[in-house]
């Protein structure tokens, strides 16, 4: 694992000197009221990249004041104007700022630069998609069944929104929420993860450059989430909260949102089963397994979490998967050819290592990986585990790292039982040539998204979300704007015809 080149170091230094590092309130980047700074670390080296100003309760109150003052004006802005601002932001992100955003994400989050570039394209696409949805919000007019009233159904902005985003996809998780909020005419207060605030601040600057008016977006980085979200959730002017993150935090936000009966969107934990049947194209399944397990170093809510492989191909699959995982190159995301960057933090890496150690102590075997490498940085190698005992912790918990436990199964019913024996149900993956089986599994797997003979499932044009404890609502697709709109019914005397 080598250090970044001097050219990359120079680019990184120049970029970090240009990034805003204050809280954003009413169109201005400024120092937070509590006078504290938050270190932003490079997980590949542990070094401090820069510091950002921390928001506190007074900043949350000022952001809410700004949002309340701007809401009526922004909600009344012509849909075409809102659409054009989002279109301009899309163009800026994919041209002038694409390399800046990619480099910044790799610096503060660790993913390989090629994956960061892919996230820029994916994240910007939410702005383009919802720019197009902004001009397609429609209501309805009809006569009620009794005939005496003409019903008019209006759609209008839900109002000020608190958007809380995670560290693993710092651009895409922000634009997936900001796009529909702005398209609908709602105001957004964004609280990014403390680990990755820089990407959010640069995205905000791009939106301002694209023409977003002051007050329509606030960004509040902080090391103390409660100090910011607490006052906002208690403020009666807030009308919606959208959160992506852990199920435990999501449940707490739901409880606290109940006091003001807030509209909520929750994209929570995942525990995706990757199911391989005897009749699958084995080479394709192994390739897909590596892709969906290792994207973002396994730190994705829809990553394959555990692998269920039918007995007839179990040995061949595990052998092929171990070989493919071992071939993945680990190192700084800034290095050419690296496929596996560092995990987000030493704390996260250590928790993952301890989970693997407990599995090994209980009888599991590591076909590759399985131990923290020497040297600096928050690295963990691609790992394949077999021979897990029944009910093993590592088969039941969301791993969020480059570890693939593989378990054999015998029948379709057994695979269904294993996959559905979970309180969450975000996504799943299925490899088989039997289309009748695909339809049976699609009907019975308790997931909100199912990838069939594929490694990729996320797309801006499709609804993203899960069942059970994986959350509420959908993001992306035509469904993505719905949670940012209120439905108002107006009844008036029906005209008398004839």
mmCIF file of N, CA and C in Angstrom, residues 115-159:
data_model
loop_
_atom_site.group_PDB
_atom_site.id
_atom_site.type_symbol
_atom_site.label_atom_id
_atom_site.label_comp_id
_atom_site.label_asym_id
_atom_site.label_seq_id
_atom_site.Cartn_x
_atom_site.Cartn_y
_atom_site.Cartn_z
ATOM 1 N N UNK A 115 -14.564 4.043 -8.545
ATOM 2 C CA UNK A 115 -15.886 3.956 -7.929
ATOM 3 C C UNK A 115 -16.418 5.333 -7.566
ATOM 4 N N UNK A 116 -15.545 6.237 -7.167
ATOM 5 C CA UNK A 116 -15.979 7.607 -6.877
ATOM 6 C C UNK A 116 -16.497 8.288 -8.139
ATOM 7 N N UNK A 117 -15.818 8.063 -9.248
ATOM 8 C CA UNK A 117 -16.299 8.641 -10.514
ATOM 9 C C UNK A 117 -17.667 8.075 -10.876
ATOM 10 N N UNK A 118 -17.844 6.786 -10.634
ATOM 11 C CA UNK A 118 -19.152 6.175 -10.906
ATOM 12 C C UNK A 118 -20.220 6.778 -10.005
ATOM 13 N N UNK A 119 -19.865 7.079 -8.754
ATOM 14 C CA UNK A 119 -20.856 7.702 -7.874
ATOM 15 C C UNK A 119 -21.201 9.119 -8.315
ATOM 16 N N UNK A 120 -20.236 9.846 -8.834
ATOM 17 C CA UNK A 120 -20.543 11.184 -9.359
ATOM 18 C C UNK A 120 -21.594 11.084 -10.458
ATOM 19 N N UNK A 121 -21.397 10.152 -11.377
ATOM 20 C CA UNK A 121 -22.364 9.988 -12.460
ATOM 21 C C UNK A 121 -23.732 9.583 -11.918
ATOM 22 N N UNK A 122 -23.738 8.641 -10.983
ATOM 23 C CA UNK A 122 -24.984 8.148 -10.396
ATOM 24 C C UNK A 122 -25.655 9.235 -9.569
ATOM 25 N N UNK A 123 -24.886 9.907 -8.732
ATOM 26 C CA UNK A 123 -25.462 10.936 -7.887
ATOM 27 C C UNK A 123 -26.003 12.109 -8.677
ATOM 28 N N UNK A 124 -25.287 12.551 -9.683
ATOM 29 C CA UNK A 124 -25.763 13.663 -10.512
ATOM 30 C C UNK A 124 -27.037 13.288 -11.243
ATOM 31 N N UNK A 125 -27.174 12.019 -11.583
ATOM 32 C CA UNK A 125 -28.347 11.580 -12.343
ATOM 33 C C UNK A 125 -29.646 11.788 -11.564
ATOM 34 N N UNK A 126 -29.582 11.763 -10.239
ATOM 35 C CA UNK A 126 -30.789 12.052 -9.458
ATOM 36 C C UNK A 126 -31.262 13.482 -9.692
ATOM 37 N N UNK A 127 -30.316 14.399 -9.876
ATOM 38 C CA UNK A 127 -30.699 15.785 -10.150
ATOM 39 C C UNK A 127 -31.370 15.897 -11.509
ATOM 40 N N UNK A 128 -30.830 15.193 -12.510
ATOM 41 C CA UNK A 128 -31.457 15.235 -13.832
ATOM 42 C C UNK A 128 -32.832 14.572 -13.802
ATOM 43 N N UNK A 129 -32.923 13.402 -13.129
ATOM 44 C CA UNK A 129 -34.208 12.686 -13.079
ATOM 45 C C UNK A 129 -35.298 13.548 -12.441
ATOM 46 N N UNK A 130 -34.967 14.155 -11.298
ATOM 47 C CA UNK A 130 -35.990 14.936 -10.614
ATOM 48 C C UNK A 130 -36.194 16.309 -11.235
ATOM 49 N N UNK A 131 -35.231 16.791 -12.011
ATOM 50 C CA UNK A 131 -35.495 17.975 -12.835
ATOM 51 C C UNK A 131 -36.634 17.683 -13.806
ATOM 52 N N UNK A 132 -36.640 16.466 -14.338
ATOM 53 C CA UNK A 132 -37.705 16.076 -15.273
ATOM 54 C C UNK A 132 -39.017 15.793 -14.555
ATOM 55 N N UNK A 133 -38.929 15.285 -13.308
ATOM 56 C CA UNK A 133 -40.153 15.040 -12.532
ATOM 57 C C UNK A 133 -40.787 16.344 -12.044
ATOM 58 N N UNK A 134 -40.003 17.397 -11.865
ATOM 59 C CA UNK A 134 -40.535 18.656 -11.340
ATOM 60 C C UNK A 134 -41.667 19.204 -12.194
ATOM 61 N N UNK A 135 -41.584 19.014 -13.487
ATOM 62 C CA UNK A 135 -42.590 19.579 -14.387
ATOM 63 C C UNK A 135 -43.708 18.573 -14.686
ATOM 64 N N UNK A 136 -43.745 17.446 -13.984
ATOM 65 C CA UNK A 136 -44.760 16.426 -14.229
ATOM 66 C C UNK A 136 -45.627 16.135 -13.007
ATOM 67 N N UNK A 137 -45.554 17.003 -11.997
ATOM 68 C CA UNK A 137 -46.405 16.838 -10.816
ATOM 69 C C UNK A 137 -47.831 17.245 -11.189
ATOM 70 N N UNK A 138 -48.771 16.342 -11.032
ATOM 71 C CA UNK A 138 -50.144 16.608 -11.457
ATOM 72 C C UNK A 138 -51.132 16.231 -10.364
ATOM 73 N N UNK A 139 -52.296 16.850 -10.438
ATOM 74 C CA UNK A 139 -53.400 16.520 -9.555
ATOM 75 C C UNK A 139 -54.488 15.782 -10.316
ATOM 76 N N UNK A 140 -55.746 16.087 -9.955
ATOM 77 C CA UNK A 140 -56.861 15.376 -10.577
ATOM 78 C C UNK A 140 -58.125 16.208 -10.419
ATOM 79 N N UNK A 141 -59.069 16.030 -11.312
ATOM 80 C CA UNK A 141 -60.393 16.640 -11.214
ATOM 81 C C UNK A 141 -61.418 15.579 -11.595
ATOM 82 N N UNK A 142 -62.455 15.421 -10.745
ATOM 83 C CA UNK A 142 -63.487 14.433 -11.054
ATOM 84 C C UNK A 142 -64.755 14.774 -10.266
ATOM 85 N N UNK A 143 -65.852 14.253 -10.716
ATOM 86 C CA UNK A 143 -67.111 14.413 -10.004
ATOM 87 C C UNK A 143 -67.266 13.267 -9.014
ATOM 88 N N UNK A 144 -67.676 13.581 -7.781
ATOM 89 C CA UNK A 144 -67.840 12.534 -6.782
ATOM 90 C C UNK A 144 -68.998 11.614 -7.200
ATOM 91 N N UNK A 145 -69.030 10.383 -6.679
ATOM 92 C CA UNK A 145 -70.044 9.422 -7.135
ATOM 93 C C UNK A 145 -71.481 9.913 -7.003
ATOM 94 N N UNK A 146 -71.776 10.706 -5.964
ATOM 95 C CA UNK A 146 -73.155 11.185 -5.795
ATOM 96 C C UNK A 146 -73.519 12.282 -6.784
ATOM 97 N N UNK A 147 -72.491 12.887 -7.419
ATOM 98 C CA UNK A 147 -72.731 13.857 -8.486
ATOM 99 C C UNK A 147 -72.858 15.293 -8.048
ATOM 100 N N UNK A 148 -72.911 15.568 -6.729
ATOM 101 C CA UNK A 148 -73.181 16.947 -6.315
ATOM 102 C C UNK A 148 -71.921 17.780 -6.118
ATOM 103 N N UNK A 149 -70.773 17.140 -6.075
ATOM 104 C CA UNK A 149 -69.521 17.872 -5.891
ATOM 105 C C UNK A 149 -68.539 17.594 -7.020
ATOM 106 N N UNK A 150 -67.800 18.631 -7.383
ATOM 107 C CA UNK A 150 -66.667 18.485 -8.269
ATOM 108 C C UNK A 150 -65.421 18.434 -7.372
ATOM 109 N N UNK A 151 -64.664 17.356 -7.463
ATOM 110 C CA UNK A 151 -63.471 17.201 -6.621
ATOM 111 C C UNK A 151 -62.231 17.631 -7.390
ATOM 112 N N UNK A 152 -61.426 18.466 -6.754
ATOM 113 C CA UNK A 152 -60.135 18.865 -7.323
ATOM 114 C C UNK A 152 -59.055 18.435 -6.338
ATOM 115 N N UNK A 153 -58.087 17.667 -6.818
ATOM 116 C CA UNK A 153 -56.994 17.184 -5.984
ATOM 117 C C UNK A 153 -55.728 17.934 -6.368
ATOM 118 N N UNK A 154 -55.155 18.662 -5.400
ATOM 119 C CA UNK A 154 -53.952 19.450 -5.630
ATOM 120 C C UNK A 154 -52.749 18.751 -5.012
ATOM 121 N N UNK A 155 -51.584 18.930 -5.599
ATOM 122 C CA UNK A 155 -50.325 18.444 -5.033
ATOM 123 C C UNK A 155 -49.443 19.648 -4.767
ATOM 124 N N UNK A 156 -48.956 19.749 -3.536
ATOM 125 C CA UNK A 156 -48.094 20.881 -3.205
ATOM 126 C C UNK A 156 -46.962 20.409 -2.299
ATOM 127 N N UNK A 157 -45.954 21.266 -2.169
ATOM 128 C CA UNK A 157 -44.755 20.905 -1.414
ATOM 129 C C UNK A 157 -45.098 20.583 0.032
ATOM 130 N N UNK A 158 -44.415 19.565 0.583
ATOM 131 C CA UNK A 158 -44.667 19.170 1.962
ATOM 132 C C UNK A 158 -44.178 20.226 2.938
ATOM 133 N N UNK A 159 -43.139 20.980 2.572
ATOM 134 C CA UNK A 159 -42.599 22.003 3.451
ATOM 135 C C UNK A 159 -41.171 21.703 3.849
#
